[in-house]
JSON list of C-alpha atoms in Angstrom, two decimals:
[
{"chain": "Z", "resi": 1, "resn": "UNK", "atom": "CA", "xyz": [-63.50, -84.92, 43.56]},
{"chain": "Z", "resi": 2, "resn": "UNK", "atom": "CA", "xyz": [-62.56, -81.42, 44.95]},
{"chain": "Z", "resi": 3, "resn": "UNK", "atom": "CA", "xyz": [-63.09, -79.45, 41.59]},
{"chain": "Z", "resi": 4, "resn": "UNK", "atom": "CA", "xyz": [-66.29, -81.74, 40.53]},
{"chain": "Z", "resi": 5, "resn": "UNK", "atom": "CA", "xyz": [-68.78, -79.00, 42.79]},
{"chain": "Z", "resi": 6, "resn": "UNK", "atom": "CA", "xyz": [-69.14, -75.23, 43.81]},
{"chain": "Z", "resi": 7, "resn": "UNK", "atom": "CA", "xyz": [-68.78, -75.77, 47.31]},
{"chain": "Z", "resi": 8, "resn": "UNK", "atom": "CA", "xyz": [-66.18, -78.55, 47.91]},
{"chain": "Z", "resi": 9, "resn": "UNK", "atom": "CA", "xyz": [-67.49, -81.75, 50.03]},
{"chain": "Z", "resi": 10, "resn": "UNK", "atom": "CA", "xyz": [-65.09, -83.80, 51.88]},
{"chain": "Z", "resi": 11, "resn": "UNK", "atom": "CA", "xyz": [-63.79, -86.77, 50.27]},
{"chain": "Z", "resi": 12, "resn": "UNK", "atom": "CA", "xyz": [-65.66, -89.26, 53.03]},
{"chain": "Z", "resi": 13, "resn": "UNK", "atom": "CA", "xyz": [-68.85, -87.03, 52.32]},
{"chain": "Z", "resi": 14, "resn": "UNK", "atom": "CA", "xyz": [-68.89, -87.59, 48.66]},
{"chain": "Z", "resi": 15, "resn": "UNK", "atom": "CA", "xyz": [-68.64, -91.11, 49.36]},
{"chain": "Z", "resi": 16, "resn": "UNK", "atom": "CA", "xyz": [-71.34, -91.34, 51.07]},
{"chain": "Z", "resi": 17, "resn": "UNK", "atom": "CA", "xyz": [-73.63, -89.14, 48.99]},
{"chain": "Z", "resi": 18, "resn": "UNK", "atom": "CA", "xyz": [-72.75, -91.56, 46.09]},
{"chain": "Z", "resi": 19, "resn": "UNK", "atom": "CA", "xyz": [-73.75, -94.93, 48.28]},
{"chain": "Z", "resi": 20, "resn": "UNK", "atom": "CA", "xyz": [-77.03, -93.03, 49.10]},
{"chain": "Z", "resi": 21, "resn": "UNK", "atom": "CA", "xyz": [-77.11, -92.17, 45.57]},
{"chain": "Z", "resi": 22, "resn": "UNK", "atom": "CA", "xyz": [-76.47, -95.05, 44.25]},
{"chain": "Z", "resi": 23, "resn": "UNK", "atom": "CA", "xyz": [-78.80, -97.21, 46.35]},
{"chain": "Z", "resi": 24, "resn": "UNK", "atom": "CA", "xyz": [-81.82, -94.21, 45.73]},
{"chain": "Z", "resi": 25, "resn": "UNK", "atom": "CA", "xyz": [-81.38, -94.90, 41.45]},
{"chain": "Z", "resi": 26, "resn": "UNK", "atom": "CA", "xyz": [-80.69, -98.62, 42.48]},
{"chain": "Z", "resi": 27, "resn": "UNK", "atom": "CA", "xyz": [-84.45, -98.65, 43.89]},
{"chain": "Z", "resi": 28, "resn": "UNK", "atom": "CA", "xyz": [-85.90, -96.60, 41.53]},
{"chain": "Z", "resi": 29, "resn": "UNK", "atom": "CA", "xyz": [-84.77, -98.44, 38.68]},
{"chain": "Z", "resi": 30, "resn": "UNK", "atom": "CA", "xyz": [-87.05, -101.65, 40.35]},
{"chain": "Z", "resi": 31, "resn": "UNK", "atom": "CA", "xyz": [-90.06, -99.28, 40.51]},
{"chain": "Z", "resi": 32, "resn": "UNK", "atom": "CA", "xyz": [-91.77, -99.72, 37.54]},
{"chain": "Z", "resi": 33, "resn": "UNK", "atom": "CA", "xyz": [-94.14, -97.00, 37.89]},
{"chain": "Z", "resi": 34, "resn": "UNK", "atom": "CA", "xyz": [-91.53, -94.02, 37.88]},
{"chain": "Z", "resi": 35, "resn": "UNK", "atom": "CA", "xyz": [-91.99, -92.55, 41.17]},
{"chain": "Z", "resi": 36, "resn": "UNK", "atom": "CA", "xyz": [-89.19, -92.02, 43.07]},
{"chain": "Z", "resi": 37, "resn": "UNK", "atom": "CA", "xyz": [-87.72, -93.85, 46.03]},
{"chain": "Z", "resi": 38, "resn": "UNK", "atom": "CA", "xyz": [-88.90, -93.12, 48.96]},
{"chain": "Z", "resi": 39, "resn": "UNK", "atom": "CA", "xyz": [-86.35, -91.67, 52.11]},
{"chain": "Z", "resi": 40, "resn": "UNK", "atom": "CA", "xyz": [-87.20, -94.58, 54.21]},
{"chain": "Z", "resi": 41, "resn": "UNK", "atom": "CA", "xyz": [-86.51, -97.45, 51.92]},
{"chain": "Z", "resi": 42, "resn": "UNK", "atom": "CA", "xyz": [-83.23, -95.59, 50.86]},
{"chain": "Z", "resi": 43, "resn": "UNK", "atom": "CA", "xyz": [-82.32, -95.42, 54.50]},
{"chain": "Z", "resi": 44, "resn": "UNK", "atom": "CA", "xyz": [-83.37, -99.72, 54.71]},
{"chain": "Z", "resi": 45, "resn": "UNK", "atom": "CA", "xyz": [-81.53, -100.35, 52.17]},
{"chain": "Z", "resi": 46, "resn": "UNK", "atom": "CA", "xyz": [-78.01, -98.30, 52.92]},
{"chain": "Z", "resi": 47, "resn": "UNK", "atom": "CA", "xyz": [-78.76, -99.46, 57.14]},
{"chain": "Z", "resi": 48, "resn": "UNK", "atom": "CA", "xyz": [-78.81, -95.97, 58.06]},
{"chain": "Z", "resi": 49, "resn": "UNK", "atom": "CA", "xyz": [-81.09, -93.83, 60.11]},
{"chain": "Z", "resi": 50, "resn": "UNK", "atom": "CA", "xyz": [-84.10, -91.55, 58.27]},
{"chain": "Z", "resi": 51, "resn": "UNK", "atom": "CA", "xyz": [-82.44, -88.27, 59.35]},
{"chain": "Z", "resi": 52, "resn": "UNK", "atom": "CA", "xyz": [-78.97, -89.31, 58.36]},
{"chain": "Z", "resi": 53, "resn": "UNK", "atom": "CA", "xyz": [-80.12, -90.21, 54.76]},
{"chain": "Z", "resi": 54, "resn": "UNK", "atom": "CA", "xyz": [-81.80, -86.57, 54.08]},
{"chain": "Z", "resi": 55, "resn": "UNK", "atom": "CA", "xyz": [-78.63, -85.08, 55.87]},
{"chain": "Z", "resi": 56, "resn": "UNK", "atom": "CA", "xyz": [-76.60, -86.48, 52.81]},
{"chain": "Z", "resi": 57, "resn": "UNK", "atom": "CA", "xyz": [-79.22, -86.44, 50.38]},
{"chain": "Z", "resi": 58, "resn": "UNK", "atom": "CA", "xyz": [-79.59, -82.70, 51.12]},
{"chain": "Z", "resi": 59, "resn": "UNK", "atom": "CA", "xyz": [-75.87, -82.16, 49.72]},
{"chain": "Z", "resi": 60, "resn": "UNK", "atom": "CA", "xyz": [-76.40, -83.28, 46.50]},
{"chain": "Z", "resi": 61, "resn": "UNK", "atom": "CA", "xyz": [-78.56, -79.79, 45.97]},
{"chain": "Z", "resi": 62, "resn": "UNK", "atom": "CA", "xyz": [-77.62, -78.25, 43.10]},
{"chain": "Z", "resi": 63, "resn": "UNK", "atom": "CA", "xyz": [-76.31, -74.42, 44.02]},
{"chain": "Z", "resi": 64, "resn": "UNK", "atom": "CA", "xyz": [-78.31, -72.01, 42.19]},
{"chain": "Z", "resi": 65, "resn": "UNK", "atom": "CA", "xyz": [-76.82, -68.54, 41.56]},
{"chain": "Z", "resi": 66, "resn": "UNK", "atom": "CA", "xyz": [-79.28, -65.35, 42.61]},
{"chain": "Z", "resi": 67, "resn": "UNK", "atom": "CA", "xyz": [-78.59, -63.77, 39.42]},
{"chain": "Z", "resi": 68, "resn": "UNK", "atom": "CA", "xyz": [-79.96, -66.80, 37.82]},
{"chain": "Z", "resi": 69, "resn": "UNK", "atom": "CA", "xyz": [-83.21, -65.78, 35.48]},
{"chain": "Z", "resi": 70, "resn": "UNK", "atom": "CA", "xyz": [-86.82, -66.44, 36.84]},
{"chain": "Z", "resi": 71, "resn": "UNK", "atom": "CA", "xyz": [-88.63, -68.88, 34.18]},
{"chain": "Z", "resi": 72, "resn": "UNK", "atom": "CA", "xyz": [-91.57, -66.82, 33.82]},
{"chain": "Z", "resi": 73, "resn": "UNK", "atom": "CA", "xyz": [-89.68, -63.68, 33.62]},
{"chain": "Z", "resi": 74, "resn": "UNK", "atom": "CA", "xyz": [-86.43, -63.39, 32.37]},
{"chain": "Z", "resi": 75, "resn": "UNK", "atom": "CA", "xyz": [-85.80, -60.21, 33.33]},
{"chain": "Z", "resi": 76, "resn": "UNK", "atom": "CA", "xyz": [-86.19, -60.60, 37.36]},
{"chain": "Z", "resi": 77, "resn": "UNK", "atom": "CA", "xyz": [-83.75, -62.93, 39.12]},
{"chain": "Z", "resi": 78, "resn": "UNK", "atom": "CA", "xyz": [-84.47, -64.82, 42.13]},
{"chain": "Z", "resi": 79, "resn": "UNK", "atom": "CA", "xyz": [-82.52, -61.64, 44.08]},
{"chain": "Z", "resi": 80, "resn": "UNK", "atom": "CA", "xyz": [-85.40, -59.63, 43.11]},
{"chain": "Z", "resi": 81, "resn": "UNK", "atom": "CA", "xyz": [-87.73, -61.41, 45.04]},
{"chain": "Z", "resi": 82, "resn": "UNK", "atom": "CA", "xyz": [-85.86, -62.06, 47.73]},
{"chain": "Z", "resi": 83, "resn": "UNK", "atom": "CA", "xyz": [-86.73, -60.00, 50.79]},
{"chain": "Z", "resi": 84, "resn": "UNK", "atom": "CA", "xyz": [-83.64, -57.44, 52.47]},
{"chain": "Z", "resi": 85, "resn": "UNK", "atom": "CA", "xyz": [-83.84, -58.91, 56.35]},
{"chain": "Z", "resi": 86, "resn": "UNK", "atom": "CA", "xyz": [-81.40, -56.09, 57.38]},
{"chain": "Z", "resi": 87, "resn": "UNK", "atom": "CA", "xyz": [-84.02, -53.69, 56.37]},
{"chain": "Z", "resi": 88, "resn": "UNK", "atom": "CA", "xyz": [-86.86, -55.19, 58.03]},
{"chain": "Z", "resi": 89, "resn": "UNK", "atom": "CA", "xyz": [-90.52, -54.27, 57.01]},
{"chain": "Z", "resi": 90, "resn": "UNK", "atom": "CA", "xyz": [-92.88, -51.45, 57.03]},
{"chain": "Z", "resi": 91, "resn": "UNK", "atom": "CA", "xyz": [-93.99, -52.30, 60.68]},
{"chain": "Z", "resi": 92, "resn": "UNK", "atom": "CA", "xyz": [-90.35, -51.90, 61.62]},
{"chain": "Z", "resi": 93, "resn": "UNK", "atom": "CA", "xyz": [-89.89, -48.80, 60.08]},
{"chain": "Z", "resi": 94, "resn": "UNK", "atom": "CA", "xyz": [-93.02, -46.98, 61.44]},
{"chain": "Z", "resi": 95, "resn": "UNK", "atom": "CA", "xyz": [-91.78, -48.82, 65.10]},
{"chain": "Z", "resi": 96, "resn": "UNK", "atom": "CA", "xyz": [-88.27, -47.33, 64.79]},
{"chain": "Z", "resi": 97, "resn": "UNK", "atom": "CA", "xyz": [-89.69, -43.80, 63.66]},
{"chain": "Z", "resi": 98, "resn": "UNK", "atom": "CA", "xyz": [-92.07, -43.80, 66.25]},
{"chain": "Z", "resi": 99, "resn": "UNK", "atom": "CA", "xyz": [-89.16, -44.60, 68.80]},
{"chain": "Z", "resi": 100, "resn": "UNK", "atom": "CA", "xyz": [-86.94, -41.81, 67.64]},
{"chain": "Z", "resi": 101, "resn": "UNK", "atom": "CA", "xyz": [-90.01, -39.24, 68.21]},
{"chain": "Z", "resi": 102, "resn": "UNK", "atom": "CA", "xyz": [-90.42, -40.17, 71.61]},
{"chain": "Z", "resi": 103, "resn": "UNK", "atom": "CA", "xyz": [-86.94, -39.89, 72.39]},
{"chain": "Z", "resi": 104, "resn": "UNK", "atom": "CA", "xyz": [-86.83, -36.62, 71.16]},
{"chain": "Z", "resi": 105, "resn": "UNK", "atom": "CA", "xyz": [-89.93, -35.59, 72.76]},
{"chain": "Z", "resi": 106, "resn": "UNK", "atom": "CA", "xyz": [-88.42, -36.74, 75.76]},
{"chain": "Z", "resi": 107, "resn": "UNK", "atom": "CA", "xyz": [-85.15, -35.10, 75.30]},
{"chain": "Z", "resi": 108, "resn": "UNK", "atom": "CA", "xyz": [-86.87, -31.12, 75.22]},
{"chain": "Z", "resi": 109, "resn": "UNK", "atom": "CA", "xyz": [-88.23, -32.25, 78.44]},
{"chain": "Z", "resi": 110, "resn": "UNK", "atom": "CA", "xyz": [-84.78, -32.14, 79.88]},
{"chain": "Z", "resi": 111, "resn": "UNK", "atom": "CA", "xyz": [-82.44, -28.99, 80.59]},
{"chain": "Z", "resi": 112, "resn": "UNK", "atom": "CA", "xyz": [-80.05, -27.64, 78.01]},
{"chain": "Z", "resi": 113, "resn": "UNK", "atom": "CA", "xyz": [-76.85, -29.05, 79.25]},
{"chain": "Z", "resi": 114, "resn": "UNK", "atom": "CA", "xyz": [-78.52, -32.59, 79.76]},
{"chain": "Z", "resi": 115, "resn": "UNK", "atom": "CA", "xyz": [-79.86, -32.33, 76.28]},
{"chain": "Z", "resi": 116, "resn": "UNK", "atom": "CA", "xyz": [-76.87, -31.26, 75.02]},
{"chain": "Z", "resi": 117, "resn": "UNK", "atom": "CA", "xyz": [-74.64, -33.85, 76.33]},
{"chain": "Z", "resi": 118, "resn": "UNK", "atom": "CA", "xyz": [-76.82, -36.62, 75.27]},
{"chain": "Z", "resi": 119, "resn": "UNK", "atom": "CA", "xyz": [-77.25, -35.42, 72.09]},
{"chain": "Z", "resi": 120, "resn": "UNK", "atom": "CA", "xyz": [-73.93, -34.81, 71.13]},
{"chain": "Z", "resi": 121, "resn": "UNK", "atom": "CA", "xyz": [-72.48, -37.81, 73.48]},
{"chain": "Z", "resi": 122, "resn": "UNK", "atom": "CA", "xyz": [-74.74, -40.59, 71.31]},
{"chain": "Z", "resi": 123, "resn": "UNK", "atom": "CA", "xyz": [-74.48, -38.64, 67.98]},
{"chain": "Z", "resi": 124, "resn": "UNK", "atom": "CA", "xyz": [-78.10, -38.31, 67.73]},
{"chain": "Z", "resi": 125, "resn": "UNK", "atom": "CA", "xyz": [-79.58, -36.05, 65.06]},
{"chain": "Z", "resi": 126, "resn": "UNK", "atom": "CA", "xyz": [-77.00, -37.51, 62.55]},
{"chain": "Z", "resi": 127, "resn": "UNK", "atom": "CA", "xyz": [-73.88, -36.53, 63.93]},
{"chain": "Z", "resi": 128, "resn": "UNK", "atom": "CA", "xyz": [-70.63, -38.10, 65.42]},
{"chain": "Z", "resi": 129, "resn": "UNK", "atom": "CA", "xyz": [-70.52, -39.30, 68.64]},
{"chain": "Z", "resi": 130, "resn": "UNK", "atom": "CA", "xyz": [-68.29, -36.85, 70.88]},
{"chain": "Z", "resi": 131, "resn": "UNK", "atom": "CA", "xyz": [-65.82, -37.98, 73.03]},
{"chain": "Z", "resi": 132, "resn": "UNK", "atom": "CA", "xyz": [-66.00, -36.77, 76.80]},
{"chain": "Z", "resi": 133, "resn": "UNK", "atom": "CA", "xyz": [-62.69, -34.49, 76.08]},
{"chain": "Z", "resi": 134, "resn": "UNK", "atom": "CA", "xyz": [-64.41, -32.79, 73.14]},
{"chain": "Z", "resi": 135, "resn": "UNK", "atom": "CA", "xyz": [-67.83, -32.13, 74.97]},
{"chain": "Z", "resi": 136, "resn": "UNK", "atom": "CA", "xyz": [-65.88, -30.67, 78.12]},
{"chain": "Z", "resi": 137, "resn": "UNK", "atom": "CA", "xyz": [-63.67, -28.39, 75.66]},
{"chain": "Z", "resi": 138, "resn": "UNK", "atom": "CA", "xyz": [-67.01, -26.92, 73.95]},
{"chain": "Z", "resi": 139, "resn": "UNK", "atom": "CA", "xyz": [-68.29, -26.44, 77.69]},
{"chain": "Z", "resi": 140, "resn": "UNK", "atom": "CA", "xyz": [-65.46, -25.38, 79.08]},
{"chain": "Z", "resi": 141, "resn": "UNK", "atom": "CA", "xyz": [-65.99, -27.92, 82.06]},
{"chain": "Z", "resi": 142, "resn": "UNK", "atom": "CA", "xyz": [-64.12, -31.14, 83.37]},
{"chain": "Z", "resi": 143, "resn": "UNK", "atom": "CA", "xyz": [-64.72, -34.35, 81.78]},
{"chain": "Z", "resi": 144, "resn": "UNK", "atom": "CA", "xyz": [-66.25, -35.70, 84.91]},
{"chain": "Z", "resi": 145, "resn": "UNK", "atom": "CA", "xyz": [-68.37, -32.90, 85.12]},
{"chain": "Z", "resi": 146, "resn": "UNK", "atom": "CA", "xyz": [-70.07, -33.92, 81.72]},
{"chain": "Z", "resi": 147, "resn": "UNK", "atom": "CA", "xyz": [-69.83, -37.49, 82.62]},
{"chain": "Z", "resi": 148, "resn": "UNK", "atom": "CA", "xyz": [-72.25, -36.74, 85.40]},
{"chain": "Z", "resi": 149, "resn": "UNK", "atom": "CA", "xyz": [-74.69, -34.23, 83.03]},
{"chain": "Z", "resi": 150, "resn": "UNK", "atom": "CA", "xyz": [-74.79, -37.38, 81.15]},
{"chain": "Z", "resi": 151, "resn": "UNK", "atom": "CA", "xyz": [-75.71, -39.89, 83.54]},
{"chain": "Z", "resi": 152, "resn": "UNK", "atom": "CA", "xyz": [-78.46, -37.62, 85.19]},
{"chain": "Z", "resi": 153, "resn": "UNK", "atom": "CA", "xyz": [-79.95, -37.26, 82.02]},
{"chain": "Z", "resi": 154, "resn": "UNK", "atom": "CA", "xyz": [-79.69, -41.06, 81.12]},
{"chain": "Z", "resi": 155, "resn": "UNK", "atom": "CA", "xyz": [-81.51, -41.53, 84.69]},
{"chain": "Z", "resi": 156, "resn": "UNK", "atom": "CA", "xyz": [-83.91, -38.80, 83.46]},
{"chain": "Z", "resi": 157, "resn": "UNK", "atom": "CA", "xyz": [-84.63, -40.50, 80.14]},
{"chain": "Z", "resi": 158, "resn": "UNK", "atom": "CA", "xyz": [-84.61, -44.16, 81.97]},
{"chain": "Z", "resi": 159, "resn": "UNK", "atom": "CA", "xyz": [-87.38, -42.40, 84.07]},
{"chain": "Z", "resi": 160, "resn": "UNK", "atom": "CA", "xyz": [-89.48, -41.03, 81.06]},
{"chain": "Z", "resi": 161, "resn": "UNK", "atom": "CA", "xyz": [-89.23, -44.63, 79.73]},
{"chain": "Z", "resi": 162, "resn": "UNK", "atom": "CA", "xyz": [-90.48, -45.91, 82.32]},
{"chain": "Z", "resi": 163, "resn": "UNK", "atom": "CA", "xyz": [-93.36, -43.89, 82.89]},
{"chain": "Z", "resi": 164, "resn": "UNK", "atom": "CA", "xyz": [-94.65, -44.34, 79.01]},
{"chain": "Z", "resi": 165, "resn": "UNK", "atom": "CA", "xyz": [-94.12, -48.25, 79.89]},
{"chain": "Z", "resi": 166, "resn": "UNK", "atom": "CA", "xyz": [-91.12, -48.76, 77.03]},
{"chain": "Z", "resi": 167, "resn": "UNK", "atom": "CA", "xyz": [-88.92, -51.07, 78.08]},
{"chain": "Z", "resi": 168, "resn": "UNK", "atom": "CA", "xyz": [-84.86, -50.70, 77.25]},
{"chain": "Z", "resi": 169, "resn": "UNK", "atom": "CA", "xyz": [-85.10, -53.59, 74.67]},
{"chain": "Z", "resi": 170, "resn": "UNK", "atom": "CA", "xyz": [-87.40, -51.41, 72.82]},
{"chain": "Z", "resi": 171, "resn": "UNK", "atom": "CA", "xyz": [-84.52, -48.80, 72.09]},
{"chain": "Z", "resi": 172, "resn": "UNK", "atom": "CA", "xyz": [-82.47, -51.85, 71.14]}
]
């Protein structure tokens, strides 16, 4: 019982899937006419409740592997068609570009050091995020001092936000 499956089922599981089971080709076998037995008359017969009966019926799903050949073309698998959720869709895309050009519009609207600081803090324009230490070496100022450049320029750009109507969860 634990090697019979690709995912392993509890022993008290299995059980049950085989009464259902049983009791579903017990009823079918009566039909004459071939069609299958229904959920409800499965569930009558087995004294169990509608939902319960599809719960276990739904684990005797067979798994299916994504690398598994499509039968009308062989050479695409059922990965190819799936779609990539992490990369989201052409309206996402255009969103997230358009997002970045407003935040950099918005950032030459601010004064060097502000720029700067943000820029470098949040690794934007595809760089590393720099520590507070590192920022004040390059500027040859405290780290509090750049700690405060870079919360009056994330109250500038919480400003500019708000005036173009973009909410926070936008960025996010």
């Amino acid at each position: 019982m634990n090697q019979a499956r690709t995912i392993r089922l509890p022993v008290h599981r299995i059980r049950e899937l085989n009464l259902v089971l049983r009791a579903k080709y017990h009823l079918e076998a009566r039909l004459s006419d071939g069609h299958d037995a229904s959920v409800e008359d499965i569930a009558h017969l087995v004294e169990r409740t509608i939902a319960e009966v599809q719960a276990i019926l739904s684990m005797a799903d067979h798994v299916v592997s994504l690398d598994t050949p499509l039968d009308g073309d062989p050479q695409s698998s059922l990965l190819d068609i799936l779609a990539d959720v992490a990369e989201g869709g052409p309206d996402a895309h255009a969103e997230h570009h358009e997002m970045l050009l407003l935040v950099r519009n918005w950032l030459q609207t601010m004064p060097i050091k502000q720029r700067l600081v943000i820029m470098r803090r949040f690794g934007l324009d595809n760089g590393d995020p720099a520590t507070l230490e590192e920022l004040a070496g390059e500027m040859g100022i405290t780290r509090e001092r750049v700690r405060q450049i870079q919360q009056e320029g994330l109250v500038r750009l919480k400003r500019a936000m708000m005036a173009r109507g973009v909410g926070k969860d936008s960025l996010l």
